[in-house]
mmCIF file of C-alpha atoms in Angstrom:
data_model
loop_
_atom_site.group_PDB
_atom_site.id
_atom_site.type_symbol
_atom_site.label_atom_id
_atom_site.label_comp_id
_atom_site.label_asym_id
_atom_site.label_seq_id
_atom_site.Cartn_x
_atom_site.Cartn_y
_atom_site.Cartn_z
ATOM 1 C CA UNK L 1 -27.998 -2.457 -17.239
ATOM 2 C CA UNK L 2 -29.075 -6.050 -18.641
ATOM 3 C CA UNK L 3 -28.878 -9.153 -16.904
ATOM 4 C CA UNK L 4 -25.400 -10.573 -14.912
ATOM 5 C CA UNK L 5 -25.574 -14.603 -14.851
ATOM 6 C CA UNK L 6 -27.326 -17.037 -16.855
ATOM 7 C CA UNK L 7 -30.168 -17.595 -15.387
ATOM 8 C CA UNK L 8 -31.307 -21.219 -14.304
ATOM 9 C CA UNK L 9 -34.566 -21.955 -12.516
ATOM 10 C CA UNK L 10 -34.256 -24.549 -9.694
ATOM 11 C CA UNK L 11 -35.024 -28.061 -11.642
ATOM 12 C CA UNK L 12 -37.000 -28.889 -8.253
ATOM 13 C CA UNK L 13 -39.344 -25.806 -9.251
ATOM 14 C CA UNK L 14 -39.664 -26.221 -13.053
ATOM 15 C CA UNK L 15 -40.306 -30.216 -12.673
ATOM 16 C CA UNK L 16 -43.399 -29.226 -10.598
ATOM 17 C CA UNK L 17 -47.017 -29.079 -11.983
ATOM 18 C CA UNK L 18 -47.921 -25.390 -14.056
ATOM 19 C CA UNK L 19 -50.209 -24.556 -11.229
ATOM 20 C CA UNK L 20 -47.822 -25.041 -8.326
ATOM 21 C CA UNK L 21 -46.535 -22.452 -6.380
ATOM 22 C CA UNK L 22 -45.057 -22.415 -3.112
ATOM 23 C CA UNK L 23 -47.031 -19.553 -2.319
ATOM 24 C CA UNK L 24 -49.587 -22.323 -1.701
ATOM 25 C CA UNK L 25 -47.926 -23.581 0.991
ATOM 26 C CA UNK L 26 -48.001 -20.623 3.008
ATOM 27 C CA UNK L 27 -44.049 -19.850 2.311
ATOM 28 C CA UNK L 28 -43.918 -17.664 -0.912
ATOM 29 C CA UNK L 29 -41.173 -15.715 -1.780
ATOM 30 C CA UNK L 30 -39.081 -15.810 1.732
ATOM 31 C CA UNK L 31 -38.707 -19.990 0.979
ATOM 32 C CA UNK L 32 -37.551 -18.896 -2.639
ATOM 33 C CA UNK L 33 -35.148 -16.848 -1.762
ATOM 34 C CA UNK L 34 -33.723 -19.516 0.446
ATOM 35 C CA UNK L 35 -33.811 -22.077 -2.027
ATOM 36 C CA UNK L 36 -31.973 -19.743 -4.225
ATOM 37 C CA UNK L 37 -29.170 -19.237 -1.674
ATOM 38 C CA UNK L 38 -28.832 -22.526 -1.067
ATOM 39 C CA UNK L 39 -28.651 -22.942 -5.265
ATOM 40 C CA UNK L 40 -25.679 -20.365 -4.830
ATOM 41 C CA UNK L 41 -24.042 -21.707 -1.906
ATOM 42 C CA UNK L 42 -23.816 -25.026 -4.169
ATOM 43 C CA UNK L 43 -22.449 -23.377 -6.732
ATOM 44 C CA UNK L 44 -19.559 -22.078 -4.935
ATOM 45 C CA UNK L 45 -18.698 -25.515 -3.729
ATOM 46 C CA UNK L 46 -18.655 -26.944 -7.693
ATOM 47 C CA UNK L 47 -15.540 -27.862 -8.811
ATOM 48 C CA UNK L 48 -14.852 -24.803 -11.598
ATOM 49 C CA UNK L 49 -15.906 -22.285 -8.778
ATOM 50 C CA UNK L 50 -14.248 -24.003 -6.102
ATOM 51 C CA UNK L 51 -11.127 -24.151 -7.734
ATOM 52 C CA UNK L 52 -10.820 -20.449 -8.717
ATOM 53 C CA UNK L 53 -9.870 -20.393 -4.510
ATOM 54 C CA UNK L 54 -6.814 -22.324 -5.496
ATOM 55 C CA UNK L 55 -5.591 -19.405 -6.930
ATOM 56 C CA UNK L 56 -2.019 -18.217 -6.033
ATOM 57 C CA UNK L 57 -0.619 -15.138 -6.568
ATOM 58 C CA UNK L 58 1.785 -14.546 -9.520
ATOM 59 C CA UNK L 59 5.182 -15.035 -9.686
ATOM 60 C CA UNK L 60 7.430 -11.268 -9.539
ATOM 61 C CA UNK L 61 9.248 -11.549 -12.730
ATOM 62 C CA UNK L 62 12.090 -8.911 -12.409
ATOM 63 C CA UNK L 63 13.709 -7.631 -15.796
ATOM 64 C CA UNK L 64 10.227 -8.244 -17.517
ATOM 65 C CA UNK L 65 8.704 -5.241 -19.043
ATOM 66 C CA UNK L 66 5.811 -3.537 -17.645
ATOM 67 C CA UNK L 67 3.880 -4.194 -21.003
ATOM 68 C CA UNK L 68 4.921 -7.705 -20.487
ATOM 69 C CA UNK L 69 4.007 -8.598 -16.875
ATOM 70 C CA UNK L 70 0.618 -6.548 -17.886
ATOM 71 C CA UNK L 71 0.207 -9.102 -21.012
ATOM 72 C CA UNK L 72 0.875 -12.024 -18.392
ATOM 73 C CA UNK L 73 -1.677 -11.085 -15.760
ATOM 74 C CA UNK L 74 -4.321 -10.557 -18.295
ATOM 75 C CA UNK L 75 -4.121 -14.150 -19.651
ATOM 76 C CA UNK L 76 -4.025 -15.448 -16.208
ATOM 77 C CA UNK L 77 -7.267 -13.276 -15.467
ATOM 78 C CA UNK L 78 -9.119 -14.492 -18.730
ATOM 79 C CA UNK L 79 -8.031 -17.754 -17.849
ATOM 80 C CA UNK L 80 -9.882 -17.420 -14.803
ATOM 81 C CA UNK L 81 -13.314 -15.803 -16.583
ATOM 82 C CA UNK L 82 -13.464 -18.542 -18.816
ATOM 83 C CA UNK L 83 -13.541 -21.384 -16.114
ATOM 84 C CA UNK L 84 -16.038 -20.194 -15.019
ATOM 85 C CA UNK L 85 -17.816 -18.991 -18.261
ATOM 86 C CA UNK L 86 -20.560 -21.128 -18.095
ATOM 87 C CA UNK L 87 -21.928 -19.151 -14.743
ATOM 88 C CA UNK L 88 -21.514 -15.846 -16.797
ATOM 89 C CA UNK L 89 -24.381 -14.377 -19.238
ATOM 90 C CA UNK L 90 -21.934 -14.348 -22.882
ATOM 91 C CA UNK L 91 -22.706 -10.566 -23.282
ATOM 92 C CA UNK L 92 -21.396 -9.943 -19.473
ATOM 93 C CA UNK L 93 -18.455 -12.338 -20.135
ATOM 94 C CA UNK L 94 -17.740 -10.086 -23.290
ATOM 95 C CA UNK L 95 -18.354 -6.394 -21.300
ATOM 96 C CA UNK L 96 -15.816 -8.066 -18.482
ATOM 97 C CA UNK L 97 -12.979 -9.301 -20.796
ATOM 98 C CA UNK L 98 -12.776 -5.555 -22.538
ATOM 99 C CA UNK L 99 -13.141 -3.622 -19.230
ATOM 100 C CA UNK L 100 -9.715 -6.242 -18.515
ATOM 101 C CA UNK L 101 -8.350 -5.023 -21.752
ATOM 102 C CA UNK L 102 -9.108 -1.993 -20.613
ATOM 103 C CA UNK L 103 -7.689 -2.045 -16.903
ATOM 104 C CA UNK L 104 -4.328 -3.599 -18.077
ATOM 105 C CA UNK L 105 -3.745 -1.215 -21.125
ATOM 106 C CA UNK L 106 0.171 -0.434 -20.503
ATOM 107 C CA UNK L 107 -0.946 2.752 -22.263
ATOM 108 C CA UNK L 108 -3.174 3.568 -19.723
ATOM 109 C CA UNK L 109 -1.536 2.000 -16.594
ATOM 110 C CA UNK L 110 -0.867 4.076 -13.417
ATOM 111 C CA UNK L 111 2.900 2.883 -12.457
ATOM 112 C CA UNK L 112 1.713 3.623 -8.496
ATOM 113 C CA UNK L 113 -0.552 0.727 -8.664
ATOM 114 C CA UNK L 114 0.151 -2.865 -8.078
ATOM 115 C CA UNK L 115 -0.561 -5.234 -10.552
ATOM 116 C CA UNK L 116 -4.491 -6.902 -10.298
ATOM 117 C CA UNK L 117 -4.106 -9.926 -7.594
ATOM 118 C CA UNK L 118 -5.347 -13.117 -9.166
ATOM 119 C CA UNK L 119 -6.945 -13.643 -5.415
ATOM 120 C CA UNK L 120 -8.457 -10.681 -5.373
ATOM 121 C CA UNK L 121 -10.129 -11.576 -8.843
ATOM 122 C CA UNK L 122 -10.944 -14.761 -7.973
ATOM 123 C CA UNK L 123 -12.864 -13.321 -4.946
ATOM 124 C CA UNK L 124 -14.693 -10.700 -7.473
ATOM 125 C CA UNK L 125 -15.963 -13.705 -9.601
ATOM 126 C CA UNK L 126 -16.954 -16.077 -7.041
ATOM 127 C CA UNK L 127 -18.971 -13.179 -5.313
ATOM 128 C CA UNK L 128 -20.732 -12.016 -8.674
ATOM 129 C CA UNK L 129 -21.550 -15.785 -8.494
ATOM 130 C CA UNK L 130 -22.910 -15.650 -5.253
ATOM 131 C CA UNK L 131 -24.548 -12.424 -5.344
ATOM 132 C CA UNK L 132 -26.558 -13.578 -8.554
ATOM 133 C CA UNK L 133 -27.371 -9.397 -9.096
ATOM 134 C CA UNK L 134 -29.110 -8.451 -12.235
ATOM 135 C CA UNK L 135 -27.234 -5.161 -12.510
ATOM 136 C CA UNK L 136 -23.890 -5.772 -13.410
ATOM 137 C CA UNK L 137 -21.043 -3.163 -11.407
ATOM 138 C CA UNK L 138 -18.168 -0.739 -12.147
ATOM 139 C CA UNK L 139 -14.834 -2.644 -11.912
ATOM 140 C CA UNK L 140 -11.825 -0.627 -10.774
ATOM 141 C CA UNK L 141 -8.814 -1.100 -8.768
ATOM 142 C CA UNK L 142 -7.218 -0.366 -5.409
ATOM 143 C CA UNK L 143 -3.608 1.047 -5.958
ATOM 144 C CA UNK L 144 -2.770 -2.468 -3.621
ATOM 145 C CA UNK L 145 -4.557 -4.735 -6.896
ATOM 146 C CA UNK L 146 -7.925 -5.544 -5.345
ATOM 147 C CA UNK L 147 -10.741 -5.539 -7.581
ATOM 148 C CA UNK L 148 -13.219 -2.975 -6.764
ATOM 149 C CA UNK L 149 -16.957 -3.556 -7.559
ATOM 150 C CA UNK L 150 -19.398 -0.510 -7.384
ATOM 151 C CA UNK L 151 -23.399 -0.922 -7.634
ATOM 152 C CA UNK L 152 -25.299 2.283 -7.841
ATOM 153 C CA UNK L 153 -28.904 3.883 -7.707
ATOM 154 C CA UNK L 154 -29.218 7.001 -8.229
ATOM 155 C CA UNK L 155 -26.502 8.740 -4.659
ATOM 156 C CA UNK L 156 -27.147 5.075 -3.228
ATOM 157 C CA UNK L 157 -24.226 2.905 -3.779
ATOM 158 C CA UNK L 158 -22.314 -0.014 -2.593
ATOM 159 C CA UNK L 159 -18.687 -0.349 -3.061
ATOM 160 C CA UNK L 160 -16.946 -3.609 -2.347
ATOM 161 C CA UNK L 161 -13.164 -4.499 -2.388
ATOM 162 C CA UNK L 162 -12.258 -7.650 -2.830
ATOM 163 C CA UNK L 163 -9.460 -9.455 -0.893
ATOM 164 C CA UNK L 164 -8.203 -12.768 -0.839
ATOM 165 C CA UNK L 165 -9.858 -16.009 0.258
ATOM 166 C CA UNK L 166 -13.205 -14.833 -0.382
ATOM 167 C CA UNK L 167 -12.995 -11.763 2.067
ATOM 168 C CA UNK L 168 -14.701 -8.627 1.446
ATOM 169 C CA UNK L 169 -14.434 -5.033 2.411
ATOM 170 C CA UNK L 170 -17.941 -3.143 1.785
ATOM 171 C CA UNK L 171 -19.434 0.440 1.829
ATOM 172 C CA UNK L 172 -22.335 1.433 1.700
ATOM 173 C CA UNK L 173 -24.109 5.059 1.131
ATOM 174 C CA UNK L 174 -27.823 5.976 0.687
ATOM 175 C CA UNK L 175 -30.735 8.167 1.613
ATOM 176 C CA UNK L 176 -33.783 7.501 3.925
ATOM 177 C CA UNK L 177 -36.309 10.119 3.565
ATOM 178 C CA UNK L 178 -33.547 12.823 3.042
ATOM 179 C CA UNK L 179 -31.177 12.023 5.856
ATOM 180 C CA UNK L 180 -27.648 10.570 4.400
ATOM 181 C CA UNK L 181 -26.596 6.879 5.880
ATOM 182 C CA UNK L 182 -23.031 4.904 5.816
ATOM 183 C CA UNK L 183 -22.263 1.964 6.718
ATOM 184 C CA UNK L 184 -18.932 -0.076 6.230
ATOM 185 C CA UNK L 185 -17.640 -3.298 7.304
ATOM 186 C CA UNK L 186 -15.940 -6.897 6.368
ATOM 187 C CA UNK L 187 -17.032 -10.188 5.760
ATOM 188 C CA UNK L 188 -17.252 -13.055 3.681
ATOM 189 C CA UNK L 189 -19.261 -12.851 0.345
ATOM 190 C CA UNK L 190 -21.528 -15.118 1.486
ATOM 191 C CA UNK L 191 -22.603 -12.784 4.446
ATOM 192 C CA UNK L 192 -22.806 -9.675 2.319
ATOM 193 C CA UNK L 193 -26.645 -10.050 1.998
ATOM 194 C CA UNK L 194 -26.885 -10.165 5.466
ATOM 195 C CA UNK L 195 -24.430 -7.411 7.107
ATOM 196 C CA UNK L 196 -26.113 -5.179 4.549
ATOM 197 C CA UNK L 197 -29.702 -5.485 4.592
ATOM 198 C CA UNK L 198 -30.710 -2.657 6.771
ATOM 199 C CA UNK L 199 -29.631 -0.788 4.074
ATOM 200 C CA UNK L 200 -32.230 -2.580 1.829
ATOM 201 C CA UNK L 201 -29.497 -3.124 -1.021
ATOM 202 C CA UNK L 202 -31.500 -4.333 -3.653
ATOM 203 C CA UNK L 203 -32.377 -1.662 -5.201
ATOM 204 C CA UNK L 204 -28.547 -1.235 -6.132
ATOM 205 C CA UNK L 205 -27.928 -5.009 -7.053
ATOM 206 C CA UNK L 206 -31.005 -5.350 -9.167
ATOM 207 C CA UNK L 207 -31.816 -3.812 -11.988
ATOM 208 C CA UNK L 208 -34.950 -2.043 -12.569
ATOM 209 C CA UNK L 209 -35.828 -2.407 -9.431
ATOM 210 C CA UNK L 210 -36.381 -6.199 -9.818
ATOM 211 C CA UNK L 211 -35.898 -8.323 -6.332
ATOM 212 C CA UNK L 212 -33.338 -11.423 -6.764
ATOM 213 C CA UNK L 213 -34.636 -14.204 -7.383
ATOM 214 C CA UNK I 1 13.675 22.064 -1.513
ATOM 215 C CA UNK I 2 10.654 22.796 0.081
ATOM 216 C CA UNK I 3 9.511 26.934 -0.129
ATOM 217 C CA UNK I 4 7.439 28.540 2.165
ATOM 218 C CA UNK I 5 3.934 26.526 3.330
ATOM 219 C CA UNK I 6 1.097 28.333 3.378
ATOM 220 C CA UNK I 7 -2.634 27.053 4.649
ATOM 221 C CA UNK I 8 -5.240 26.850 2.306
ATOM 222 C CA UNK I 9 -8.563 29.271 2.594
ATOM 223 C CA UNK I 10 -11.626 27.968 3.636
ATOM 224 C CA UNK I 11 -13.298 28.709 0.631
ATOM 225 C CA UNK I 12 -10.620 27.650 -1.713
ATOM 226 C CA UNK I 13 -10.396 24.564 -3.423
ATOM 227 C CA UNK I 14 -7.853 21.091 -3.634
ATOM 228 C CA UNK I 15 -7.626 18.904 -6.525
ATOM 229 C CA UNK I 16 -6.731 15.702 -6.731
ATOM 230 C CA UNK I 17 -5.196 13.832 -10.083
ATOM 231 C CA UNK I 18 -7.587 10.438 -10.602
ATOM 232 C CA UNK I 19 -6.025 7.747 -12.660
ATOM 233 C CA UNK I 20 -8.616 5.474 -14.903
ATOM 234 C CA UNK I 21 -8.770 2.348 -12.137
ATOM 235 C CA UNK I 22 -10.114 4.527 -9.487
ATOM 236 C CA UNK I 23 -13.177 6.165 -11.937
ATOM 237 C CA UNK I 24 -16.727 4.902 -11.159
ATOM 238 C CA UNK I 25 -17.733 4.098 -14.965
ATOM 239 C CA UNK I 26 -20.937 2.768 -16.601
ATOM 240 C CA UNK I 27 -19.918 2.476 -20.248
ATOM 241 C CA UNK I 28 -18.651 5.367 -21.245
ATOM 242 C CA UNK I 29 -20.474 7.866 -18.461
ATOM 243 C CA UNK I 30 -18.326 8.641 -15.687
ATOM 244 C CA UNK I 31 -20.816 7.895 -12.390
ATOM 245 C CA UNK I 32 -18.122 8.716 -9.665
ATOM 246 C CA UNK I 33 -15.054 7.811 -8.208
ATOM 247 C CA UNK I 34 -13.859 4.791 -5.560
ATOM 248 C CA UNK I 35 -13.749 6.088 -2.103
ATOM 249 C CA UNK I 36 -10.210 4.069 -2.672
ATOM 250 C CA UNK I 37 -8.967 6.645 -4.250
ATOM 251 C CA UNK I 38 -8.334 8.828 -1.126
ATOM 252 C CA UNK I 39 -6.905 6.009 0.150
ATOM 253 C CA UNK I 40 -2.773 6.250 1.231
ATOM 254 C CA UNK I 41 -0.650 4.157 0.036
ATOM 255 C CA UNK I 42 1.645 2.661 2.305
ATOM 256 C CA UNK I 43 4.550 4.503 1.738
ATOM 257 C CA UNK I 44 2.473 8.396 2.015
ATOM 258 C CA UNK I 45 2.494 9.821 4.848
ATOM 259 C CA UNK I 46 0.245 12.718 3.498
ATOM 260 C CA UNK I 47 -2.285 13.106 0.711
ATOM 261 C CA UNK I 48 -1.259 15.136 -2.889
ATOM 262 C CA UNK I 49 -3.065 17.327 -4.364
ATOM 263 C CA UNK I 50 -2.939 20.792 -5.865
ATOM 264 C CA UNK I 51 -3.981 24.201 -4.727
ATOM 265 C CA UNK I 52 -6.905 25.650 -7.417
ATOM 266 C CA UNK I 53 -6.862 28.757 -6.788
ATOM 267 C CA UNK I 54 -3.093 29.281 -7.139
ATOM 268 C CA UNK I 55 -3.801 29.780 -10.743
ATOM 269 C CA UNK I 56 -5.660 32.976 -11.888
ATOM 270 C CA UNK I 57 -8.400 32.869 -14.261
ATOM 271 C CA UNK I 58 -12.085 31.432 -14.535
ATOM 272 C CA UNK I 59 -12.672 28.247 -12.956
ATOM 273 C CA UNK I 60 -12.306 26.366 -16.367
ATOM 274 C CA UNK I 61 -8.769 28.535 -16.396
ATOM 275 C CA UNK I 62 -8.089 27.498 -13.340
ATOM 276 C CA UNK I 63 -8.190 23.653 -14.123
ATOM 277 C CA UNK I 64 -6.366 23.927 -17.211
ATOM 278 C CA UNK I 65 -3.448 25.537 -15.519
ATOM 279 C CA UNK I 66 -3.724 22.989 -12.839
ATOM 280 C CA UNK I 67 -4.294 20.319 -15.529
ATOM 281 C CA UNK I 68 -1.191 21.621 -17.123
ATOM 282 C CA UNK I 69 0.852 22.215 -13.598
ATOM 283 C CA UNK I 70 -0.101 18.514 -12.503
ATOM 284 C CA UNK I 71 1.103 17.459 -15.981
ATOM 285 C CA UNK I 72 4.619 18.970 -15.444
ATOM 286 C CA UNK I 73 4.922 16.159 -12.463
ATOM 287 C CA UNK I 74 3.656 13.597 -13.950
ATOM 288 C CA UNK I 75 1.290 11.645 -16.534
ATOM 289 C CA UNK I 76 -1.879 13.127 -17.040
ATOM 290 C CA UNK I 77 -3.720 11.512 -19.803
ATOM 291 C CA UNK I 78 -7.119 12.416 -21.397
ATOM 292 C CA UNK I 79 -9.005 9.536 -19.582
ATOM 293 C CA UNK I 80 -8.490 10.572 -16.169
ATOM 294 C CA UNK I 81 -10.621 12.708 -14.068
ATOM 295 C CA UNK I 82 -9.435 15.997 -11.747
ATOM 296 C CA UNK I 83 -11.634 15.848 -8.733
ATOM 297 C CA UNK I 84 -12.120 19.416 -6.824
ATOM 298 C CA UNK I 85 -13.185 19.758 -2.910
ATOM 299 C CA UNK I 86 -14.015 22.731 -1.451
ATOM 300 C CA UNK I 87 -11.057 23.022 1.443
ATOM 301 C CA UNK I 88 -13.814 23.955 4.240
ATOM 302 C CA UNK I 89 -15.875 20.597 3.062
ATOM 303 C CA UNK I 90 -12.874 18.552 3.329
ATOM 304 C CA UNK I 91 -12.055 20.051 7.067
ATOM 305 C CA UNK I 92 -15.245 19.097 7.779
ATOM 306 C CA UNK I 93 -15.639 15.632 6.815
ATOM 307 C CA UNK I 94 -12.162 14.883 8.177
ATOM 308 C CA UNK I 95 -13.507 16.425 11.149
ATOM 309 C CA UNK I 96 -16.645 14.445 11.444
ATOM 310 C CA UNK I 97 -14.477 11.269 12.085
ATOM 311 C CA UNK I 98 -12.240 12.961 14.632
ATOM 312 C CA UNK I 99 -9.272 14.309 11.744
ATOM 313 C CA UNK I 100 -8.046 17.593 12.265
ATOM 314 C CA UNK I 101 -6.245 17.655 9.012
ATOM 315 C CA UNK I 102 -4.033 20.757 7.738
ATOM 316 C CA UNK I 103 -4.296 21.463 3.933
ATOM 317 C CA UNK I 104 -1.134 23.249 2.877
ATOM 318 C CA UNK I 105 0.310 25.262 -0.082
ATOM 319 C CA UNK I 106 3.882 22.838 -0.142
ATOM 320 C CA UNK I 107 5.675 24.371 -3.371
ATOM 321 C CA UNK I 108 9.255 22.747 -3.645
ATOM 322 C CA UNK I 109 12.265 23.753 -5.681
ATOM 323 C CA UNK I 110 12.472 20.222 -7.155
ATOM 324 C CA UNK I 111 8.549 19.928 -7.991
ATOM 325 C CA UNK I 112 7.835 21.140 -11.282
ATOM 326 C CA UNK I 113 3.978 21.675 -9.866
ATOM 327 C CA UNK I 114 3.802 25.198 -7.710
ATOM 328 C CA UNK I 115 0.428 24.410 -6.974
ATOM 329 C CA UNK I 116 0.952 21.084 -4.865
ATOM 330 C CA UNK I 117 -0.470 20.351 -2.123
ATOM 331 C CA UNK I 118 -0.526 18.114 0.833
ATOM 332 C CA UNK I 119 -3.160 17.129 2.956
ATOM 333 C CA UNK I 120 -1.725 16.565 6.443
ATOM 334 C CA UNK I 121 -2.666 14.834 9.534
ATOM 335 C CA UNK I 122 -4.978 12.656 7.187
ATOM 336 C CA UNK I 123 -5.646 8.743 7.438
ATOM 337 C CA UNK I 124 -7.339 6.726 5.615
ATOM 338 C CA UNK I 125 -8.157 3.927 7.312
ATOM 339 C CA UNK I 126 -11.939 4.335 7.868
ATOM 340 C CA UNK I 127 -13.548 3.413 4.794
ATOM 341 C CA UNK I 128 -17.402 5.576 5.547
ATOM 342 C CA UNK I 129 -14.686 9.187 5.430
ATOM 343 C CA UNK I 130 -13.309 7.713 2.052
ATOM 344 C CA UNK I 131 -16.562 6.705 1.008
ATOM 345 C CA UNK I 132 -18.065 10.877 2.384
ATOM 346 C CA UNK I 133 -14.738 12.428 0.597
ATOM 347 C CA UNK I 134 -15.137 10.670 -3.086
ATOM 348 C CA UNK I 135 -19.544 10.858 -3.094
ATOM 349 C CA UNK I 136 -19.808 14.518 -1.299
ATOM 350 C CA UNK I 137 -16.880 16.699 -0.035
ATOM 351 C CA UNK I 138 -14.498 16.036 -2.727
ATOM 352 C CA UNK I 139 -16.528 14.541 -5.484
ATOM 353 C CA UNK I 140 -16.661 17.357 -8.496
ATOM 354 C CA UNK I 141 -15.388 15.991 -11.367
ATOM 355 C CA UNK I 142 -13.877 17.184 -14.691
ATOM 356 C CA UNK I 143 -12.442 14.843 -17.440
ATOM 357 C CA UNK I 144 -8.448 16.101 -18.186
ATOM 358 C CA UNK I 145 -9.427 15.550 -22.076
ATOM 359 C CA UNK I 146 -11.958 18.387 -21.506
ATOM 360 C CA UNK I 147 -8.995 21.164 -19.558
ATOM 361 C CA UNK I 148 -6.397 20.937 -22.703
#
């Protein structure tokens, strides 16, 4: 799988001279990957992103049809993507608005699930902003309307369910030299790197093996 | 009204209906399936599922007629997945997290499905036994537009 986000070097890094790097300064990658968060944390705090938390949940329109309320929630959900478009690589922005489609087909639609929760999808998005992965995850659904986000290597996976409010339920399944780990939990997206990285998740967040950035 | 319930042997086998939301998809390659779907709703006080090896037949028989029973109850369309678990498997993982579930043969008068199944004395409130139910014990998957 290509690339997630549009990627954006730090303008305190690309202003610097060509043969600068903070490898020089005895910090390398570790101060990187800080900056980075910090770049991340930022961007949750901007006003598009921050505002997808504003979020409430839809109004119950009895007597609508299902094909109707489906119609509704996708526009809201869309609406929601392209807020925030500008954080999104186009061709991921594209896969996500038909895997929507796709999700809210009334064709398709299982009658024993709730409808998507705009909270849970705002959650979903402002994670993926967060997160910053290169490998971009299988969306499903709870039968409650979270958003479900799977990463996968190989057996190794991460699932995460998204609540409201930024809230995350997360499992996690791999191998270490044979022997079969789990580990589950629930946090806030912005602790996710950290209440999972004795499982060494990057593998299943990057793709190609690539570390963040 | 419910018939006679019967437990299910060891080295028999439970499917369970999965509906397009809860498939694990990269493009069009089916990867797996969310732990969430083992997951009870509110309402269920018991897992469904049907028995396999009520039917007669090969194995690919056997999930057509189950396809076919499962179909009788309610919408199966050609985009969702039947997932099969070995009964002993299931015991077992259930067991591993202190569950000592019952898998039974429930056939009722008003089910149009004589293969149905519940799984009782489950709960699903401990995400790893989803997660160990939908990536080992009950993680065999075969598309319904594939058993017509």
């Amino acid at each position: 799988m290509s690339e997630i986000l549009q990627h954006h070097r730090p303008r305190a890094i690309e202003a610097r001279s060509p043969g600068f790097h903070l490898d020089h300064l005895g910090v390398g990658k570790y101060a990187d990957s800080l900056q980075s968060r910090i770049k991340r944390m930022r961007l949750l705090q901007s006003a598009s992103v921050a505002e997808l938390r504003d979020v409430r949940h839809g109004a119950s329109h009895t007597g609508q049809s299902l094909a109707d309320r489906l119609s509704e929630r996708l526009v809201v959900l869309k609406a929601m993507c392209s807020k925030i478009a500008m954080h999104l690589h186009p061709e991921w922005r594209a896969e996500l608005f038909r895997k929507l489609d796709e999700m809210l087909n009334p064709e398709e639609w299982d009658d024993e699930f709730d409808l998507p929760s705009e909270k849970s999808f705002s959650t979903f998005l402002r994670m993926v902003i967060y997160l910053h992965p290169t490998r971009r995850p299988s969306i499903g659904l709870a039968h409650n309307g979270n958003f479900l986000a799977a990463w996968r290597d190989g057996e190794n996976r991460i699932v995460i369910e998204c609540l409201a409010n930024d809230q995350v339920r997360w499992i996690l399944s791999h191998t270490v030299e044979g022997d079969r780990e789990r580990g589950a939990g629930e946090t806030q997206i912005h602790r996710v790197p950290e209440v999972t990285s004795a499982y060494d998740p990057e593998s299943l967040f990057a793709n190609g093996h690539k570390i963040l950035a | 009204m419910q018939m006679a319930t019967k437990y299910l042997p060891d080295d028999d086998h439970v499917v369970r209906h999965i509906t397009p939301n809860s498939i694990e998809r990269d493009g069009d390659q089916i990867k797996g399936i969310f732990p969430q779907a083992f997951r009870l709703r509110e309402e269920e006080e018991y897992l469904s599922a049907s028995w396999l090896e009520f039917f007669d037949g090969t194995k690919h028989e056997r999930l057509k007629a189950t396809r076919a029973a499962m179909s009788a109850a309610r919408v199966v369309r050609p985009s969702h997945v039947l997932a099969v678990g070995n009964v002993s498997a299931v015991k077992d993982a259930c067991k591993e997290f202190g569950l000592k579930i019952r898998i039974c043969h429930e056939p009722a008068s008003d089910n149009p499905n004589p293969a149905y199944t519940a799984v009782r004395r489950f709960k699903s409130d401990n995400d790893q036994l989803l997660e160990l139910l939908s990536s080992e014990s009950w993680s065999e998957l075969f598309e319904a537009k594939n058993l017509i």
